[in-house]
Coordinates of C-alpha atoms in Angstrom, one line a residue:
M1 CA 118.7 101.8 78.2
R2 CA 115.3 103.4 77.6
R3 CA 114.4 107.1 77.4
D4 CA 111.3 108.2 79.4
H5 CA 112.0 111.9 80.3
E6 CA 110.7 114.7 78.2
D7 CA 114.2 116.0 77.6
G8 CA 115.6 112.6 76.7
E9 CA 117.5 111.9 79.9
P10 CA 117.9 108.1 80.2
V11 CA 116.5 106.1 82.9
S12 CA 119.0 103.4 83.7
A13 CA 118.5 99.9 85.1
R14 CA 120.2 101.2 88.2
A15 CA 117.3 103.7 88.7
R16 CA 114.7 100.9 88.3
E17 CA 116.6 98.7 90.8
G18 CA 116.5 101.4 93.6
R19 CA 119.9 102.9 92.7
C20 CA 120.5 106.5 91.6
P21 CA 120.7 107.3 87.9
V22 CA 124.1 108.4 86.7
D23 CA 125.0 112.1 86.7
H24 CA 123.7 113.8 83.6
G25 CA 124.2 117.5 84.3
R26 CA 123.8 120.4 86.7
G27 CA 122.6 119.5 90.1
F28 CA 122.3 115.8 89.5
V29 CA 123.4 113.4 92.3
S30 CA 126.1 111.0 91.1
G31 CA 125.5 107.3 91.6
S32 CA 128.5 107.0 93.9
D33 CA 127.3 109.9 96.1
F34 CA 123.8 108.5 96.3
E35 CA 125.0 105.0 97.1
R36 CA 127.3 106.4 99.8
W37 CA 124.3 108.2 101.4
R38 CA 122.0 105.2 101.0
D39 CA 124.4 102.8 102.6
S40 CA 125.8 104.9 105.4
E41 CA 123.3 107.7 106.2
V42 CA 119.8 106.4 105.8
R43 CA 118.6 105.9 109.3
C44 CA 115.1 104.5 108.6
S45 CA 115.4 100.7 109.2
A46 CA 112.4 99.9 107.0
G47 CA 113.7 102.2 104.2
K48 CA 117.1 100.5 104.4
R49 CA 115.4 97.1 104.0
E50 CA 113.4 98.2 101.0
F51 CA 116.5 99.7 99.3
Q52 CA 118.4 96.4 99.9
L53 CA 115.5 94.5 98.4
G54 CA 115.5 96.7 95.3
R55 CA 112.0 97.9 96.0
Y56 CA 112.8 101.6 95.8
L57 CA 112.4 103.5 92.5
V58 CA 114.9 106.4 92.4
E59 CA 114.6 109.1 89.8
H60 CA 115.8 112.6 89.1
V61 CA 112.9 114.9 88.4
R62 CA 113.1 118.5 87.3
N63 CA 109.4 119.3 87.1
G64 CA 105.9 117.9 87.7
Y65 CA 105.7 116.2 84.3
Q66 CA 108.8 114.1 85.1
F67 CA 107.5 113.4 88.6
L68 CA 104.2 112.2 87.2
Q69 CA 105.9 110.0 84.6
A70 CA 108.2 108.5 87.2
F71 CA 105.2 108.0 89.6
E72 CA 103.4 106.1 87.0
R73 CA 106.3 103.7 86.7
F74 CA 106.3 103.4 90.5
Q75 CA 102.6 102.7 90.5
A76 CA 103.1 99.9 88.0
G77 CA 105.8 98.5 90.4
V78 CA 103.5 98.7 93.3
V79 CA 100.7 96.8 91.5
A80 CA 103.3 94.1 90.5
H81 CA 104.4 93.9 94.2
E82 CA 107.9 95.0 93.1
K83 CA 108.1 98.5 94.6
T84 CA 107.2 100.0 97.9
G85 CA 109.0 103.4 97.8
F86 CA 109.6 106.2 95.3
L87 CA 112.5 108.7 95.9
A88 CA 112.3 111.7 93.5
I89 CA 115.6 113.6 93.6
V90 CA 115.2 117.2 92.5
P91 CA 118.5 118.3 90.9
S92 CA 119.9 121.4 92.6
L93 CA 123.1 122.9 93.9
A94 CA 123.7 123.8 97.5
T95 CA 123.9 127.5 96.4
D96 CA 120.5 127.5 94.7
F97 CA 118.6 128.1 97.9
S98 CA 119.5 130.1 101.1
D99 CA 117.1 128.2 103.4
S100 CA 114.6 125.4 103.7
V101 CA 111.7 127.6 102.8
G102 CA 113.0 128.1 99.2
E103 CA 113.7 124.4 98.9
L104 CA 110.3 123.4 100.1
R105 CA 108.6 125.9 97.8
R106 CA 110.5 124.4 94.8
M107 CA 109.3 120.9 95.7
G108 CA 105.8 122.2 96.3
E109 CA 105.7 123.7 92.8
I110 CA 106.6 120.3 91.4
M111 CA 103.7 118.7 93.2
V112 CA 101.4 121.4 91.7
E113 CA 102.8 120.9 88.2
A114 CA 102.2 117.1 88.7
G115 CA 98.5 117.8 89.5
L116 CA 98.8 116.5 93.0
A117 CA 98.2 119.8 94.8
E118 CA 96.4 123.1 94.0
S119 CA 98.8 125.5 95.7
A120 CA 102.5 125.2 96.6
G121 CA 101.9 127.8 99.3
A122 CA 99.2 125.8 101.0
L123 CA 101.1 122.5 100.5
I124 CA 104.2 123.7 102.4
H125 CA 102.0 125.0 105.2
G126 CA 100.8 121.6 106.3
Q127 CA 98.7 120.0 103.7
T128 CA 98.9 116.2 103.1
I129 CA 99.0 114.6 99.7
A130 CA 97.5 111.1 99.6
V131 CA 97.8 109.3 96.3
P132 CA 95.6 106.2 96.1
I133 CA 96.8 103.1 94.3
D134 CA 94.5 100.2 93.5
V135 CA 96.5 97.0 94.2
R136 CA 96.0 93.4 95.2
C137 CA 96.7 93.4 99.0
P138 CA 99.9 91.5 99.6
V139 CA 98.4 89.9 102.7
T140 CA 94.7 89.2 101.9
G141 CA 94.9 88.9 98.1
I142 CA 91.9 91.3 98.0
D143 CA 91.8 94.2 95.6
T144 CA 92.5 97.2 97.9
V145 CA 93.2 100.9 97.8
Y146 CA 96.4 101.8 99.6
E147 CA 97.3 105.4 100.0
F148 CA 100.9 106.7 99.4
F149 CA 102.2 109.9 100.9
P150 CA 104.9 112.2 99.4
V151 CA 107.0 114.1 102.0
A152 CA 109.7 116.7 101.2
F153 CA 113.3 116.4 102.4
C154 CA 115.7 119.3 102.3
R155 CA 119.5 120.1 102.5
H156 CA 119.0 123.0 104.9
A157 CA 116.9 121.0 107.3
A158 CA 120.3 119.7 108.6
S159 CA 121.6 123.2 109.3
L160 CA 121.4 124.4 112.9
T161 CA 121.0 128.0 111.7
D162 CA 118.0 127.2 109.6
P163 CA 114.6 128.1 111.3
L164 CA 113.2 124.8 110.1
Y165 CA 116.1 122.7 111.4
D166 CA 114.8 119.1 111.5
P167 CA 117.5 116.4 110.8
S168 CA 114.8 113.7 110.5
L169 CA 113.6 115.5 107.4
S170 CA 117.0 116.2 105.9
S171 CA 119.1 114.7 103.1
P172 CA 122.1 116.0 101.2
F173 CA 119.9 116.7 98.2
L174 CA 116.3 117.9 97.6
A175 CA 114.0 114.9 97.5
I176 CA 110.4 113.9 97.7
N177 CA 109.9 110.5 99.4
T178 CA 106.7 108.7 98.7
T179 CA 105.7 105.7 100.8
S180 CA 102.8 103.8 102.4
D181 CA 103.6 102.3 105.8
A182 CA 100.6 100.1 105.6
F183 CA 101.6 98.6 102.2
A184 CA 105.2 98.2 103.2
F185 CA 104.2 96.4 106.3
G186 CA 102.0 94.2 104.1
M187 CA 104.9 93.4 101.9
L188 CA 107.0 92.4 105.0
V189 CA 104.2 89.9 105.9
R190 CA 104.2 88.6 102.4
D191 CA 108.0 88.2 102.5
L192 CA 108.0 86.2 105.7
S193 CA 105.1 84.1 104.6
D194 CA 107.0 83.1 101.4
R195 CA 110.0 82.3 103.5
H196 CA 108.3 80.2 106.1
F197 CA 105.2 78.8 104.4
H198 CA 106.3 79.1 100.7
C199 CA 103.0 80.7 99.8
A200 CA 101.2 84.0 100.0
P201 CA 99.7 84.9 103.4
H202 CA 96.1 84.4 102.3
E203 CA 97.0 80.9 101.1
I204 CA 98.1 79.8 104.6
G205 CA 95.6 77.1 105.4
N206 CA 95.5 77.4 109.2
R207 CA 94.2 80.5 110.8
A208 CA 96.4 80.0 113.9
D209 CA 99.5 79.9 111.7
F210 CA 98.3 83.1 109.9
E211 CA 97.8 84.9 113.2
R212 CA 101.2 83.8 114.5
L213 CA 102.8 85.1 111.3
L214 CA 101.1 88.5 111.7
H215 CA 102.3 88.7 115.3
K216 CA 105.9 87.9 114.3
C217 CA 105.8 90.5 111.6
A218 CA 104.2 93.1 113.9
V219 CA 107.0 92.6 116.4
A220 CA 109.7 93.0 113.7
W221 CA 108.0 96.1 112.3
Q222 CA 107.8 97.6 115.8
N223 CA 111.5 96.9 116.4
M224 CA 112.5 98.5 113.1
S225 CA 110.4 101.6 113.9
A226 CA 111.9 101.9 117.4
N227 CA 115.5 101.5 116.0
T228 CA 114.7 104.2 113.4
I229 CA 113.5 106.7 116.0
L230 CA 116.4 106.1 118.4
S231 CA 118.8 106.5 115.5
Y232 CA 117.3 109.9 114.5
N233 CA 117.1 111.0 118.2
R234 CA 120.9 110.7 118.4
V235 CA 121.7 113.0 115.5
S236 CA 119.7 116.0 116.7
A237 CA 121.7 118.8 118.3
V238 CA 118.6 120.5 119.6
P239 CA 116.4 118.5 122.0
E240 CA 113.3 120.3 120.9
R241 CA 113.9 119.2 117.3
A242 CA 114.6 115.6 118.0
V243 CA 112.3 112.6 117.5
T244 CA 111.6 110.7 120.6
L245 CA 110.1 107.4 121.6
S246 CA 107.6 107.1 124.5
E247 CA 108.6 105.0 127.5
D248 CA 105.9 102.5 126.7
R249 CA 107.0 102.5 123.0
R250 CA 103.4 103.1 121.9
W251 CA 104.0 106.6 120.6
W252 CA 106.7 108.6 119.0
T253 CA 107.0 112.4 118.8
A254 CA 108.6 114.6 116.2
P255 CA 109.0 118.4 115.6
H256 CA 106.6 117.9 112.6
N257 CA 103.3 116.3 111.8
D258 CA 103.8 113.1 109.8
P259 CA 103.0 112.6 106.9
V260 CA 102.3 116.2 105.8
F261 CA 104.3 117.3 102.8
A262 CA 106.0 120.2 104.6
E263 CA 105.4 122.8 107.3
M264 CA 106.6 126.4 107.8
E265 CA 106.4 126.1 111.6
K266 CA 108.0 123.4 113.8
Q267 CA 105.6 122.0 116.4
T268 CA 105.7 118.8 118.3
H269 CA 103.3 116.0 117.3
S270 CA 102.7 112.6 118.8
H271 CA 102.2 109.6 116.4
E272 CA 101.3 106.0 116.7
M273 CA 103.9 103.3 116.8
P274 CA 103.4 99.9 115.1
V275 CA 102.4 98.3 118.3
V276 CA 99.2 100.4 117.9
Y277 CA 98.6 100.7 114.2
A278 CA 100.1 97.4 113.0
D279 CA 98.0 95.6 115.5
R280 CA 94.9 97.4 114.0
L281 CA 96.0 96.4 110.5
C282 CA 96.5 92.8 111.6
R283 CA 93.0 92.7 113.0
K284 CA 91.6 94.1 109.8
W285 CA 93.4 91.4 107.7
I286 CA 92.2 88.6 110.0
A287 CA 88.6 89.9 109.8
A288 CA 88.8 90.2 106.0
L289 CA 90.1 86.7 105.5
Y290 CA 88.1 84.8 108.2
E291 CA 85.1 86.9 109.0
D292 CA 84.1 88.2 105.6
A293 CA 84.6 91.8 106.6
D294 CA 85.4 94.6 104.3
F295 CA 89.1 95.5 104.3
V296 CA 89.9 99.2 104.3
P297 CA 93.5 100.0 105.4
G298 CA 92.7 103.7 105.6
R299 CA 95.8 105.6 106.7
D300 CA 97.1 103.2 109.3
G301 CA 100.7 104.1 110.0
Q302 CA 100.4 107.6 108.5
S303 CA 97.1 108.8 109.9
G304 CA 98.7 112.1 111.1
G305 CA 99.9 113.2 114.5
I306 CA 98.4 114.9 117.5
Y307 CA 99.7 118.3 118.5
V308 CA 101.6 118.3 121.8
S309 CA 101.9 121.6 123.6
A310 CA 105.0 122.9 125.3
E311 CA 103.3 122.4 128.7
D312 CA 102.5 118.8 127.9
I313 CA 106.1 118.2 126.9
A314 CA 107.5 119.8 130.1
A315 CA 105.1 117.7 132.2
A316 CA 106.2 114.5 130.5
F317 CA 109.8 115.1 131.6
Q318 CA 109.0 116.0 135.2
P319 CA 110.2 113.4 137.7

């Protein structure tokens, strides 16, 4: 057991393996409660997969210093191709906050303390945090900057009486979830390459084999994303606050803009599905390996949504 937190709270092997640290005091989530949530309530198919593979770092953080220390451990895991997601649980009791606004402000303050934002107020009103990590691309083997995005999850977001009701951004505890869809997709490609070709993707000798692998992975990533959206759609008790999948499965809508940290107003935004952004990433990987092109993943997968007006939504549902 090693001690990394400023107040001496131990970070267990369970935390480093993607499981919740044991309960050490007020507001902490017990390992059994966390594992129950992880195994039965996580609706993100890609997230479930990463938890199962032990590629999530899970830590309790009380302040920005602890968040930054944990993020540095996460960054080291990303560089080693061992981690893809970081879930920072903010210890609290259900009675600590009366609504989502207070919860979001608390998590915004932690981001400011960590030096990742200048204003908690601005952050919870729609700002995006993009944290760059220099890492060897799991697909091309080229040194690349992938951006990771922290997003806040609240208890009260699951409450129908809360003005910011949004079950797709809810959890039974306060949490900041940091991911990169582009990097996670790249790790899926690496996993399948190792399984089928017993080598890294960029070591596959035949271009046609490489392109077939990318196509197979893009289809799998699209299916996982569609399953996630359909699962979240079923749990919303308010249609206007549900995530939805377009009929052609090229776009998904949500009552928020992804991947902004938090918002004080719920508005519908349309976002790209993997059939759009994963295809773009695959073409970039192919060009980088076989056409000597520069590889810049940008924010593929988390480039932000497009505002959809109420009139547009109504028109979309007209027969």
